[in-house]
mmCIF file of C-alpha atoms and ligand atoms in Angstrom:
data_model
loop_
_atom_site.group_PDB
_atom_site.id
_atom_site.type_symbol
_atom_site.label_atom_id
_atom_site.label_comp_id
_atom_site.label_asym_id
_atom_site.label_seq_id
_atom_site.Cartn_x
_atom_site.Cartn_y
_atom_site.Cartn_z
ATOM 1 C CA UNK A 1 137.206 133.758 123.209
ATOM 2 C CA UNK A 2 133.257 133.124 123.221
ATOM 3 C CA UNK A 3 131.752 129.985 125.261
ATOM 4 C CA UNK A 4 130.937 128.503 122.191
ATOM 5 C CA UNK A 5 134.921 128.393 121.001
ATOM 6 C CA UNK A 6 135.715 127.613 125.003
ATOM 7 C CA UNK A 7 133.421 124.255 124.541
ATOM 8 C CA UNK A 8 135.082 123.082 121.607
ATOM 9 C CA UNK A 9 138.433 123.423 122.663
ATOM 10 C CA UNK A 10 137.805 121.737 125.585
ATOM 11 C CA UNK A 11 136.141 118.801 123.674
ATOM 12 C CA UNK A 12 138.586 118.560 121.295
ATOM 13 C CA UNK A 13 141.281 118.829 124.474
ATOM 14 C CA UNK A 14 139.580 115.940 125.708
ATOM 15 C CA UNK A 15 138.032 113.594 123.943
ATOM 16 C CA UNK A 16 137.073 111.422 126.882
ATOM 17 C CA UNK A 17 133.914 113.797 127.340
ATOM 18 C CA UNK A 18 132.979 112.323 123.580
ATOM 19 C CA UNK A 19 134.173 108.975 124.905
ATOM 20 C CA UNK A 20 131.914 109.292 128.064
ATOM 21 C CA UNK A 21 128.866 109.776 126.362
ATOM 22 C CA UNK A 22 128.750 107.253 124.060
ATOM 23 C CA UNK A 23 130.201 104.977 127.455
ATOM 24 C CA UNK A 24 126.548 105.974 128.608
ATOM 25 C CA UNK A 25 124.711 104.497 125.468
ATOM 26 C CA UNK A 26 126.818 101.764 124.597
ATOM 27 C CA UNK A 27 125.570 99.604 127.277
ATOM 28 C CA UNK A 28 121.888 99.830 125.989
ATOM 29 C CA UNK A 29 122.632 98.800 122.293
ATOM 30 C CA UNK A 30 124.916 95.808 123.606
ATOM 31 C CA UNK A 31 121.487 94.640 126.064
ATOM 32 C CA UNK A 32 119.715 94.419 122.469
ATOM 33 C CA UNK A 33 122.172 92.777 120.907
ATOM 34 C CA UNK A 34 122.649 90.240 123.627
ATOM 35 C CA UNK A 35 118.894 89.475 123.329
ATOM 36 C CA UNK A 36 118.847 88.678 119.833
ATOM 37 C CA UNK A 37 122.221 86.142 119.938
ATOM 38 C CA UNK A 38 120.478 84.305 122.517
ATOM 39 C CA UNK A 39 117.269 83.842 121.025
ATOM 40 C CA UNK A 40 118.768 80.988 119.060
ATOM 41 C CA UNK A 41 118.977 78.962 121.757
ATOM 42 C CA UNK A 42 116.057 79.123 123.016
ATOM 43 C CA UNK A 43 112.913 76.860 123.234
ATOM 44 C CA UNK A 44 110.439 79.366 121.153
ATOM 45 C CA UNK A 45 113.463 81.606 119.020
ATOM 46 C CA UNK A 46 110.288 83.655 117.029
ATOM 47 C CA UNK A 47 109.143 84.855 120.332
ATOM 48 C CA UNK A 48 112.813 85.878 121.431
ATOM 49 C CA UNK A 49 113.567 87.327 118.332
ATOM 50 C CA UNK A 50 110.175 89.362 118.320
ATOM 51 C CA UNK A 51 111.349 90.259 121.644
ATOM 52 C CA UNK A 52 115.207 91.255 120.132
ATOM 53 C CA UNK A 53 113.804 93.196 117.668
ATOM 54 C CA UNK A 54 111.500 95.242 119.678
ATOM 55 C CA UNK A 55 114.075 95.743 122.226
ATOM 56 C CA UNK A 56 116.706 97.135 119.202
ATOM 57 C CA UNK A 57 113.689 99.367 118.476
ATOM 58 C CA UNK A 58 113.653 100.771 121.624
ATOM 59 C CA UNK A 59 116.875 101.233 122.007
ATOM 60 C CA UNK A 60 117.375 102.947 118.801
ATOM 61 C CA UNK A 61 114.632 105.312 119.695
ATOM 62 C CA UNK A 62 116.238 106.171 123.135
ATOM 63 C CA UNK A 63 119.121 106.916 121.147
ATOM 64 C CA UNK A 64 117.587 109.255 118.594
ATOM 65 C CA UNK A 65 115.537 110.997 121.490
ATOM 66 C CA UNK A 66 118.773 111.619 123.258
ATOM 67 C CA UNK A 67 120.548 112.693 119.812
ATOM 68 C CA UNK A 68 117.508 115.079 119.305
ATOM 69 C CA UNK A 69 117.626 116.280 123.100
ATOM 70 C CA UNK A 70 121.746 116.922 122.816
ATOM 71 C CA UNK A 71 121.199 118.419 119.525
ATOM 72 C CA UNK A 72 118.732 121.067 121.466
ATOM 73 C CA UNK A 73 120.970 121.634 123.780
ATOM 74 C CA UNK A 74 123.905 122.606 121.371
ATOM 75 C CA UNK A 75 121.338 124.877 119.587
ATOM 76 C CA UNK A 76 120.592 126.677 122.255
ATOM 77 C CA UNK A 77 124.069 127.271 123.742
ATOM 78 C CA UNK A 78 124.890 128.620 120.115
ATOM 79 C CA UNK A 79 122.300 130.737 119.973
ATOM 80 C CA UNK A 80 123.082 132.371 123.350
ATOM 81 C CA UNK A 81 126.641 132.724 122.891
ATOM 82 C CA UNK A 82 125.060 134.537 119.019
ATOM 83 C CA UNK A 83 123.140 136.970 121.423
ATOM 84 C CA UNK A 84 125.732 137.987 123.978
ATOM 85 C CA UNK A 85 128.097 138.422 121.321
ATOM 86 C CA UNK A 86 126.093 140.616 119.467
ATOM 87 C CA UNK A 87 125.240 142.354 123.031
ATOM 88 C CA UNK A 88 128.872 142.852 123.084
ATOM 89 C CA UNK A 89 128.837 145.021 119.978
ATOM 90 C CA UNK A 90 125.898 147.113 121.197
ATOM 91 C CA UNK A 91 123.787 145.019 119.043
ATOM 92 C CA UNK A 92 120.096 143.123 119.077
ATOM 93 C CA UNK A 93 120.165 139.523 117.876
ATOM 94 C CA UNK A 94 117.664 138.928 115.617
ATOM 95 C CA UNK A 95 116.893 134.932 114.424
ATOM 96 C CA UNK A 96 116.640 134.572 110.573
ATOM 97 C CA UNK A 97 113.839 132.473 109.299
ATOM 98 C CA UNK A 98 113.373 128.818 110.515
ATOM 99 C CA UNK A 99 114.359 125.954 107.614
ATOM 100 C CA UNK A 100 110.509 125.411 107.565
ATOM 101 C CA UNK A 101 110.026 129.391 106.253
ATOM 102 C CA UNK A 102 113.020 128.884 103.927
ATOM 103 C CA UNK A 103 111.676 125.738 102.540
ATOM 104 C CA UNK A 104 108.152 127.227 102.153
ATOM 105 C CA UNK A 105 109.424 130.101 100.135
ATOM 106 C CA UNK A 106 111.921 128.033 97.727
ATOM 107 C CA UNK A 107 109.368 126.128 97.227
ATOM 108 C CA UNK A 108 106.253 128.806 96.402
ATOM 109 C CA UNK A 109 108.597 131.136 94.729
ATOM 110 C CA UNK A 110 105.832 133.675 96.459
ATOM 111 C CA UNK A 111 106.603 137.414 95.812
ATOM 112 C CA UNK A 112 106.112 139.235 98.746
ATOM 113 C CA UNK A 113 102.894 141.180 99.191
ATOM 114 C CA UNK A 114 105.234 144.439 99.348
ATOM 115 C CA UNK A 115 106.808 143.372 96.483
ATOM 116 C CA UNK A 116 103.706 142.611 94.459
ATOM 117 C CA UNK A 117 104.500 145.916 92.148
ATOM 118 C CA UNK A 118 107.507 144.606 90.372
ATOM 119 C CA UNK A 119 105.447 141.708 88.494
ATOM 120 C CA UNK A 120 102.196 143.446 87.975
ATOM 121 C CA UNK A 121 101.195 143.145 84.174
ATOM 122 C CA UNK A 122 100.210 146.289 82.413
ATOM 123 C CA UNK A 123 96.730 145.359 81.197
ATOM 124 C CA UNK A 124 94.268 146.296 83.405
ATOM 125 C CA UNK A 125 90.398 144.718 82.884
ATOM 126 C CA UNK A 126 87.505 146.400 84.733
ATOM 127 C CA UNK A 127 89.902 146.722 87.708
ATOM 128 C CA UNK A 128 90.997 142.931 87.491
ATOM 129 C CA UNK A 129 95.266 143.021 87.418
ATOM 130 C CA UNK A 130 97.723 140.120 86.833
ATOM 131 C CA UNK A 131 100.659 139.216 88.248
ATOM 132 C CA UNK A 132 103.703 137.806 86.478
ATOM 133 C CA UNK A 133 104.400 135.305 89.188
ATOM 134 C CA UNK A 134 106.746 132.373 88.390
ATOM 135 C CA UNK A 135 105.093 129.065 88.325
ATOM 136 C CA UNK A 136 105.590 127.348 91.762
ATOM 137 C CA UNK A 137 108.611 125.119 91.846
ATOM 138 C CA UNK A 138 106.740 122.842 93.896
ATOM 139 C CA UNK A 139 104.478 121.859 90.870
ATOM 140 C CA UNK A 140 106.784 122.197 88.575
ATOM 141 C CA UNK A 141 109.060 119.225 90.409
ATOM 142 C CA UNK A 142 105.914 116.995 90.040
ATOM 143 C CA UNK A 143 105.417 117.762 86.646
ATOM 144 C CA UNK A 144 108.797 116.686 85.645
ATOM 145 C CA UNK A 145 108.647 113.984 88.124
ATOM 146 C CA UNK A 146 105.091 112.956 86.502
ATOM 147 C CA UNK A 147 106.999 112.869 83.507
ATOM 148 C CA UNK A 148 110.056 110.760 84.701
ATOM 149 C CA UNK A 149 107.337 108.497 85.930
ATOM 150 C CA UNK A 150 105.572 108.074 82.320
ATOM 151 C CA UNK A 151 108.709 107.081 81.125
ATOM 152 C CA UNK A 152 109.440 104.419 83.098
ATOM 153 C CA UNK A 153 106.298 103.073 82.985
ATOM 154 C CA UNK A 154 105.773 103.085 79.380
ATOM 155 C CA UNK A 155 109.074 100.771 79.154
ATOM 156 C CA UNK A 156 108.257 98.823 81.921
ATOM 157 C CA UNK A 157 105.203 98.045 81.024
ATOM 158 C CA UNK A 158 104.495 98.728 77.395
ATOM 159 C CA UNK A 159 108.109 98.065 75.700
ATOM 160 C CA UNK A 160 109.890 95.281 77.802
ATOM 161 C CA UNK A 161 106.967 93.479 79.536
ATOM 162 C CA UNK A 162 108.556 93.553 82.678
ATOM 163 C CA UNK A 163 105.715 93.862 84.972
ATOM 164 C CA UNK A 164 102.195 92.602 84.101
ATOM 165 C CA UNK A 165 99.506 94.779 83.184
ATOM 166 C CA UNK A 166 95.736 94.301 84.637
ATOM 167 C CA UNK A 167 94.558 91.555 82.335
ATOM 168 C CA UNK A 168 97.880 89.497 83.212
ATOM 169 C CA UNK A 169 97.921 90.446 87.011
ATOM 170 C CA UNK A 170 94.089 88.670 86.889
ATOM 171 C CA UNK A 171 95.323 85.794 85.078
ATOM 172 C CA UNK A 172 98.371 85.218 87.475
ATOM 173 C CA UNK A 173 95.892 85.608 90.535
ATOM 174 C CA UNK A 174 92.912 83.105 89.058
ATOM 175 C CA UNK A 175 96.344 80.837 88.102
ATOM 176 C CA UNK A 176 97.032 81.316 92.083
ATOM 177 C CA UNK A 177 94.076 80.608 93.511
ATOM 178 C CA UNK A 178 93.556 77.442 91.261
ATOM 179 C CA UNK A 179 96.849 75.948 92.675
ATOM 180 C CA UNK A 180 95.751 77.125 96.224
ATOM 181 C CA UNK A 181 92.020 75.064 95.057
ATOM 182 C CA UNK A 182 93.918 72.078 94.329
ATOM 183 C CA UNK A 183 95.956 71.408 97.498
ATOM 184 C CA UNK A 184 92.640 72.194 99.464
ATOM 185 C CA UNK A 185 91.252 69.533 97.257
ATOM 186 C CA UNK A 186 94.112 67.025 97.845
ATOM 187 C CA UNK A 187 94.004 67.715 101.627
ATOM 188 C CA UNK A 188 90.662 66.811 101.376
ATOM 189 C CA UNK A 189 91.215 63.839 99.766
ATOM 190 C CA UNK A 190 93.845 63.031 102.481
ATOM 191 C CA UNK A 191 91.356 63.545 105.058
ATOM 192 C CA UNK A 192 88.605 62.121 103.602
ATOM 193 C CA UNK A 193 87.583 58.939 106.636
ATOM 194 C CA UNK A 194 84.053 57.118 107.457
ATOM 195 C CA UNK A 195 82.590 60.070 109.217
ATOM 196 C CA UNK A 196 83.787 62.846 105.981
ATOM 197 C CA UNK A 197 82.807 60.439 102.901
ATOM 198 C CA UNK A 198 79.971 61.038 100.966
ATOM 199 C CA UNK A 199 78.468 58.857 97.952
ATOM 200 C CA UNK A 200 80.491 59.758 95.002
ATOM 201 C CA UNK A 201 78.046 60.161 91.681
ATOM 202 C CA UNK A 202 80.913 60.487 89.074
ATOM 203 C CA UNK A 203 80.771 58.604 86.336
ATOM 204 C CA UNK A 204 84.554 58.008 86.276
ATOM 205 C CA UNK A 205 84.973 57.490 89.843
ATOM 206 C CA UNK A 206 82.116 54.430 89.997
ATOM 207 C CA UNK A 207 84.095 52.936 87.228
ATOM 208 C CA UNK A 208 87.292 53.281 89.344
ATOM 209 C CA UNK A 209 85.003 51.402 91.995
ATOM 210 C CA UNK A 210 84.051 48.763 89.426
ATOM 211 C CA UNK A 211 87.419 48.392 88.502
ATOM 212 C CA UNK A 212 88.539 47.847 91.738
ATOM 213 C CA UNK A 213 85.694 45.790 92.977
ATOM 214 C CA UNK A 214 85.914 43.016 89.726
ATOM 215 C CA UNK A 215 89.959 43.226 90.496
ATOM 216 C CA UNK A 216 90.073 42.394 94.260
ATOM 217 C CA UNK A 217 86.776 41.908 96.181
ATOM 218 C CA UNK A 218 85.413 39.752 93.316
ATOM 219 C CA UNK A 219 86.718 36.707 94.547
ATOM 220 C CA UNK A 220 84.880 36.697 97.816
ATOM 221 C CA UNK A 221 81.781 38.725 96.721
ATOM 222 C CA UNK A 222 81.349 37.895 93.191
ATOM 223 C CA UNK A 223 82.138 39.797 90.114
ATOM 224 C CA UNK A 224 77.587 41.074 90.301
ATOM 225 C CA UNK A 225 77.713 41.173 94.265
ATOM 226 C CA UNK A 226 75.846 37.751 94.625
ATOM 227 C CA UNK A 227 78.704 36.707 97.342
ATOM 228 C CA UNK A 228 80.368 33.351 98.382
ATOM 229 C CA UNK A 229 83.491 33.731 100.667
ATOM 230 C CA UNK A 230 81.793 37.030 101.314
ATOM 231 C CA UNK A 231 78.272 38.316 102.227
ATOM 232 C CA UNK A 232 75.756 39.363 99.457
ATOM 233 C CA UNK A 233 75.967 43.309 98.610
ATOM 234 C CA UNK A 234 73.392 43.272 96.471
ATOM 235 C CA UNK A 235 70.324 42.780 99.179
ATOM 236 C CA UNK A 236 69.405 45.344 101.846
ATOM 237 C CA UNK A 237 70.994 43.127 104.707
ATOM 238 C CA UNK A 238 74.100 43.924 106.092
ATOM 239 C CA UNK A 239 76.116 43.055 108.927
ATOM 240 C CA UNK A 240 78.004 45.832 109.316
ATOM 241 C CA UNK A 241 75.840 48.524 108.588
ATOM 242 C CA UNK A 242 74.416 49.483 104.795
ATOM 243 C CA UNK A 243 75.321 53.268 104.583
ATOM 244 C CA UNK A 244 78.094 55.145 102.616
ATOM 245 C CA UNK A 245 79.871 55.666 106.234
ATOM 246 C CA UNK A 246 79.414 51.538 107.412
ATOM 247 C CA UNK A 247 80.585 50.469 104.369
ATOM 248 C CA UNK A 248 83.938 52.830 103.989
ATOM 249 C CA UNK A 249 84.374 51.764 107.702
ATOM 250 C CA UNK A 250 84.080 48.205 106.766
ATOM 251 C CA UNK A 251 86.152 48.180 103.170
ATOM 252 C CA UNK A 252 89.043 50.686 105.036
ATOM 253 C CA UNK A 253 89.679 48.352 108.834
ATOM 254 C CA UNK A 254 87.966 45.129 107.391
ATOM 255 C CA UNK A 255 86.766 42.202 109.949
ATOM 256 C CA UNK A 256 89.832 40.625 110.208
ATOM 257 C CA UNK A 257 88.887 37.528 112.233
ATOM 258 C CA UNK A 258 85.743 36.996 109.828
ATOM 259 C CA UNK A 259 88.402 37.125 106.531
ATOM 260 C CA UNK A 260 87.386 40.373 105.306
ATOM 261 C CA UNK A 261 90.562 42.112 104.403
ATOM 262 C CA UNK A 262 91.413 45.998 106.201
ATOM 263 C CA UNK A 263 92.175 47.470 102.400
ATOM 264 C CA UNK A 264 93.690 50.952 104.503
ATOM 265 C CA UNK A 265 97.125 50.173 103.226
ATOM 266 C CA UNK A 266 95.981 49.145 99.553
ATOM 267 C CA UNK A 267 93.448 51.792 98.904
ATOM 268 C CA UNK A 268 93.610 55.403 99.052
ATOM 269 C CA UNK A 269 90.908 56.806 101.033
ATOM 270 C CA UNK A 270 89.242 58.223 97.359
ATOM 271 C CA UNK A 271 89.308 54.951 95.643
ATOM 272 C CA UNK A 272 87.665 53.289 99.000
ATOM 273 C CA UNK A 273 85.000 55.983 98.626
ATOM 274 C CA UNK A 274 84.654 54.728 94.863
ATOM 275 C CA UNK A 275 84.462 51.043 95.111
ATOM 276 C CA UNK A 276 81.845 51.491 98.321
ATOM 277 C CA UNK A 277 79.632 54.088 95.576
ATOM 278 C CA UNK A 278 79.535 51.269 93.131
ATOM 279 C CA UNK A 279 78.496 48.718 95.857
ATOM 280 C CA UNK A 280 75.944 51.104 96.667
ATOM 281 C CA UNK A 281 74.591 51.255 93.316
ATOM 282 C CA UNK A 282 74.012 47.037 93.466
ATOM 283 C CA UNK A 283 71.658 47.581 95.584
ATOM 284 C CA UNK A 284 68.446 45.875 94.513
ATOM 285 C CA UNK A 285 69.730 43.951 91.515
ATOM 286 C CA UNK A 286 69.523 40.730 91.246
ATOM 287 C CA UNK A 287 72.764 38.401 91.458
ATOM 288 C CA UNK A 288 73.031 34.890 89.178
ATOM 289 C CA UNK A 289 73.473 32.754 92.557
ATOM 290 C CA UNK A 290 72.586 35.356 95.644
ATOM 291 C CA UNK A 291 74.245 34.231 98.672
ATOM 292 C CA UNK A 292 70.878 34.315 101.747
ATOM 293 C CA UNK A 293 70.434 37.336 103.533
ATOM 294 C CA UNK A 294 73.230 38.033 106.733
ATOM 295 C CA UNK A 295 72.590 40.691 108.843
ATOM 296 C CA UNK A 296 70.325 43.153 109.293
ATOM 297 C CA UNK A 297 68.096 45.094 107.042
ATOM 298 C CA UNK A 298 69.397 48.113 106.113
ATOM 299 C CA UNK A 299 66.772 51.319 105.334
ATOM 300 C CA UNK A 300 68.506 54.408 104.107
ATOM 301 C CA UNK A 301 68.021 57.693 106.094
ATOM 302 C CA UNK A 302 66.769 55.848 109.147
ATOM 303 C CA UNK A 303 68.998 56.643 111.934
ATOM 304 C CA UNK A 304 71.085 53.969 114.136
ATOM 305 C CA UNK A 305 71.138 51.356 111.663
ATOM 306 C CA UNK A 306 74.707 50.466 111.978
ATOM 307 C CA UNK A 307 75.025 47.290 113.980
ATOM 308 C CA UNK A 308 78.408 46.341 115.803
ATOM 309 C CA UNK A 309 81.051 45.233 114.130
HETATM 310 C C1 HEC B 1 89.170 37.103 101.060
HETATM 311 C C2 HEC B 1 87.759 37.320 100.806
HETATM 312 C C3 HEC B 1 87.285 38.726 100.710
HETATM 313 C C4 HEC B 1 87.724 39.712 99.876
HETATM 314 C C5 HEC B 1 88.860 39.669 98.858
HETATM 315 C C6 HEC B 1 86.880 40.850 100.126
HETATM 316 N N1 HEC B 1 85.972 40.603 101.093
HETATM 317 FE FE1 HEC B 1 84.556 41.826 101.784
HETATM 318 N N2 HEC B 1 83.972 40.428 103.111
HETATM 319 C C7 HEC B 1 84.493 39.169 103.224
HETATM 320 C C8 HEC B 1 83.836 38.481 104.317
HETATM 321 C C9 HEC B 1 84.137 37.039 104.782
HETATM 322 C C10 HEC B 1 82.921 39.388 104.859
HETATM 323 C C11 HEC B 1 81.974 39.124 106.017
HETATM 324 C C12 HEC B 1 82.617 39.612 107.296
HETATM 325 C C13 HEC B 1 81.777 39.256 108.522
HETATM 326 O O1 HEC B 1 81.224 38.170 108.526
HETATM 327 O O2 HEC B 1 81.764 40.120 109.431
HETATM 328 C C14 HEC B 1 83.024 40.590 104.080
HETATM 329 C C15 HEC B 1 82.279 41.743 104.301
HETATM 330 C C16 HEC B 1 82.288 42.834 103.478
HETATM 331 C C17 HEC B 1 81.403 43.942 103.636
HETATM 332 C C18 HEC B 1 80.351 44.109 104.697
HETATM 333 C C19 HEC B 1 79.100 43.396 104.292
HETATM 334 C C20 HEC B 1 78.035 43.497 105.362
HETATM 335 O O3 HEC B 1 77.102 42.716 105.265
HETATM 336 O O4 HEC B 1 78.152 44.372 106.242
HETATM 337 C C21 HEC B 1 81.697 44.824 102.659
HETATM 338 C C22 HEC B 1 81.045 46.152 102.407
HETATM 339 C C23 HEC B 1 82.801 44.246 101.910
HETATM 340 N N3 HEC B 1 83.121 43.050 102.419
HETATM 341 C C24 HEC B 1 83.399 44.890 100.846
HETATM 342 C C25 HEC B 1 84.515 44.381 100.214
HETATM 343 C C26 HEC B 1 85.250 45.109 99.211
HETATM 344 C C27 HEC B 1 84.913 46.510 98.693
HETATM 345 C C28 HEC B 1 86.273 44.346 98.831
HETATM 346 C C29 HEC B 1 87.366 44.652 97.829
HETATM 347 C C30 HEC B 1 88.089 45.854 97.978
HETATM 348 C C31 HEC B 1 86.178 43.110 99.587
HETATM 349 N N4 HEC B 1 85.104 43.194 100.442
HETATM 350 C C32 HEC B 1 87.038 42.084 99.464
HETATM 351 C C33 HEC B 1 85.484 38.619 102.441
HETATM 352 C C34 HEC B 1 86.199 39.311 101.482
#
């Protein structure tokens, strides 16, 4: 009986050797798994389970490197127990060619130098021979598999529309980024406060303004700006302040104890930004019954104008 025979009886006379080594590696893949089922728990459960996977990583490595290393080690006990037996018979051992050499050739289909004469070609030109070799499987596999390929893409994407060609993979990425424009848009809008606004110019939005200024600060102001309840917003003086900024400020917390409304919770932050563009553009005309000048003059571009509020 060789070694080799002698090992595998005894393994398969007891299995606890089996049983012991996988003892050995069982406790690292039950430390991975005990990370991960407590990650839910915990205060941050991305970080733990970041930290769960990369330990099941590890350990699954370990595992493979020890694999690999046993898987050695049986190779080269078989390989010795080849050679002595072969001793045995008064022979040499001689290794056959590794599974990269035997993969090489199946796939080359090479003739061997020595056997070159067996496909030479009769013809002979100035010297210059030709071989009969076979074409090399390795190129002929791509070929068919180049073929396999047009196949299914023809169907996919010339007969059943499945998946979108160019022009439609462009139009589904513009449709994309629109979307992505318009909730960067809205946000904007959301965030849009007396330090952010700017003077709005659009036609459509100043008539939202007028709209909203005829519907709710007309009473106090009047329906051209002149005032009555309210100051004048047609002249250049102001008591809170004359630019874009003052005025949102004004409009959005309003001067409560002075009977100026805080509009915050009736007007969206765009539509304040509207009706304080359309009182802008009063500036300088002239009211039926102008309320007298309050405040203080107001020049635009000239820096700490705002008075307190
Ligand atoms: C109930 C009456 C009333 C209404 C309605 C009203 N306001 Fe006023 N508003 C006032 C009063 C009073 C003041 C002066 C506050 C002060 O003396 O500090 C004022 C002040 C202002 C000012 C600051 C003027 C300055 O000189 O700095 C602006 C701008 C203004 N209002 C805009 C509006 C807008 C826009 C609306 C409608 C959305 C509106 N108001 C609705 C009574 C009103």
């Amino acid at each position: 009986m060789t070694h080799l025979n002698r090992l595998l009886a005894l393994l398969k006379k007891k299995p606890k050797t089996w049983l012991t080594l996988f003892g050995l590696l069982m406790p690292a893949v039950g430390f991975g798994q005990d990370a991960s089922a407590s990650s839910a728990t915990s205060d941050s459960p991305e970080l733990l389970l970041y930290t769960a996977m990369a330990l099941v990583v590890i350990v699954a490595v370990l595992v493979l490197v020890v694999a690999l290393y046993t898987l050695t080690i049986i190779k080269v006990i078989i390989r010795k127990e080849k050679v002595s037996e072969r001793a045995d018979q008064g022979l040499t051992y001689e290794e056959g060619p590794s599974f990269w050499t035997r993969f090489n050739q199946k796939m080359t289909d090479a003739v061997p130098l020595e056997k070159e004469d067996a496909v030479l070609l009769d013809h002979n030109y100035d010297g210059i021979r030709e071989l009969d070799n076979h074409l090399p499987p390795w190129w002929k596999y791509m070929f068919y598999l180049s073929i396999v390929f047009a196949v299914v893409y023809l169907l996919a994407y010339h007969v059943f529309d499945t998946l979108p060609l160019q022009e439609e993979e462009y139009q589904n990425e513009l449709a994309v980024a629109s979307e992505e424009a318009e909730a960067r848009k809205l946000l904007a809008v959301n965030e849009l406060d007396e330090n952010s606004v700017e003077t709005t110019t659009v036609e459509a939005e100043l008539a939202n303004g007028k709209n909203i200024f005829e519907k709710s600060c007309a009473v106090c102001h009047a329906a051209d700006g002149g005032g009555g309840v309210g100051p004048n917003l047609t002249d250049v003086y102001w008591l809170h302040g004359g630019s874009i900024n003052d005025l949102f400020k004004t409009i959005k917390y309003g001067v409560p104890q002075k009977g100026m409304i805080a509009w915050q919770a009736t007007l969206k932050p765009t539509d304040i930004r509207d009706v304080a563009s359309y009182i802008l553009t009063m500036q300088g005309t002239t009211p039926a019954s102008p309320k007298e000048p309050q405040g203080d003059p107001y020049e635009p571009g000239a820096a700490g104008q705002e008075s307190g509020n």
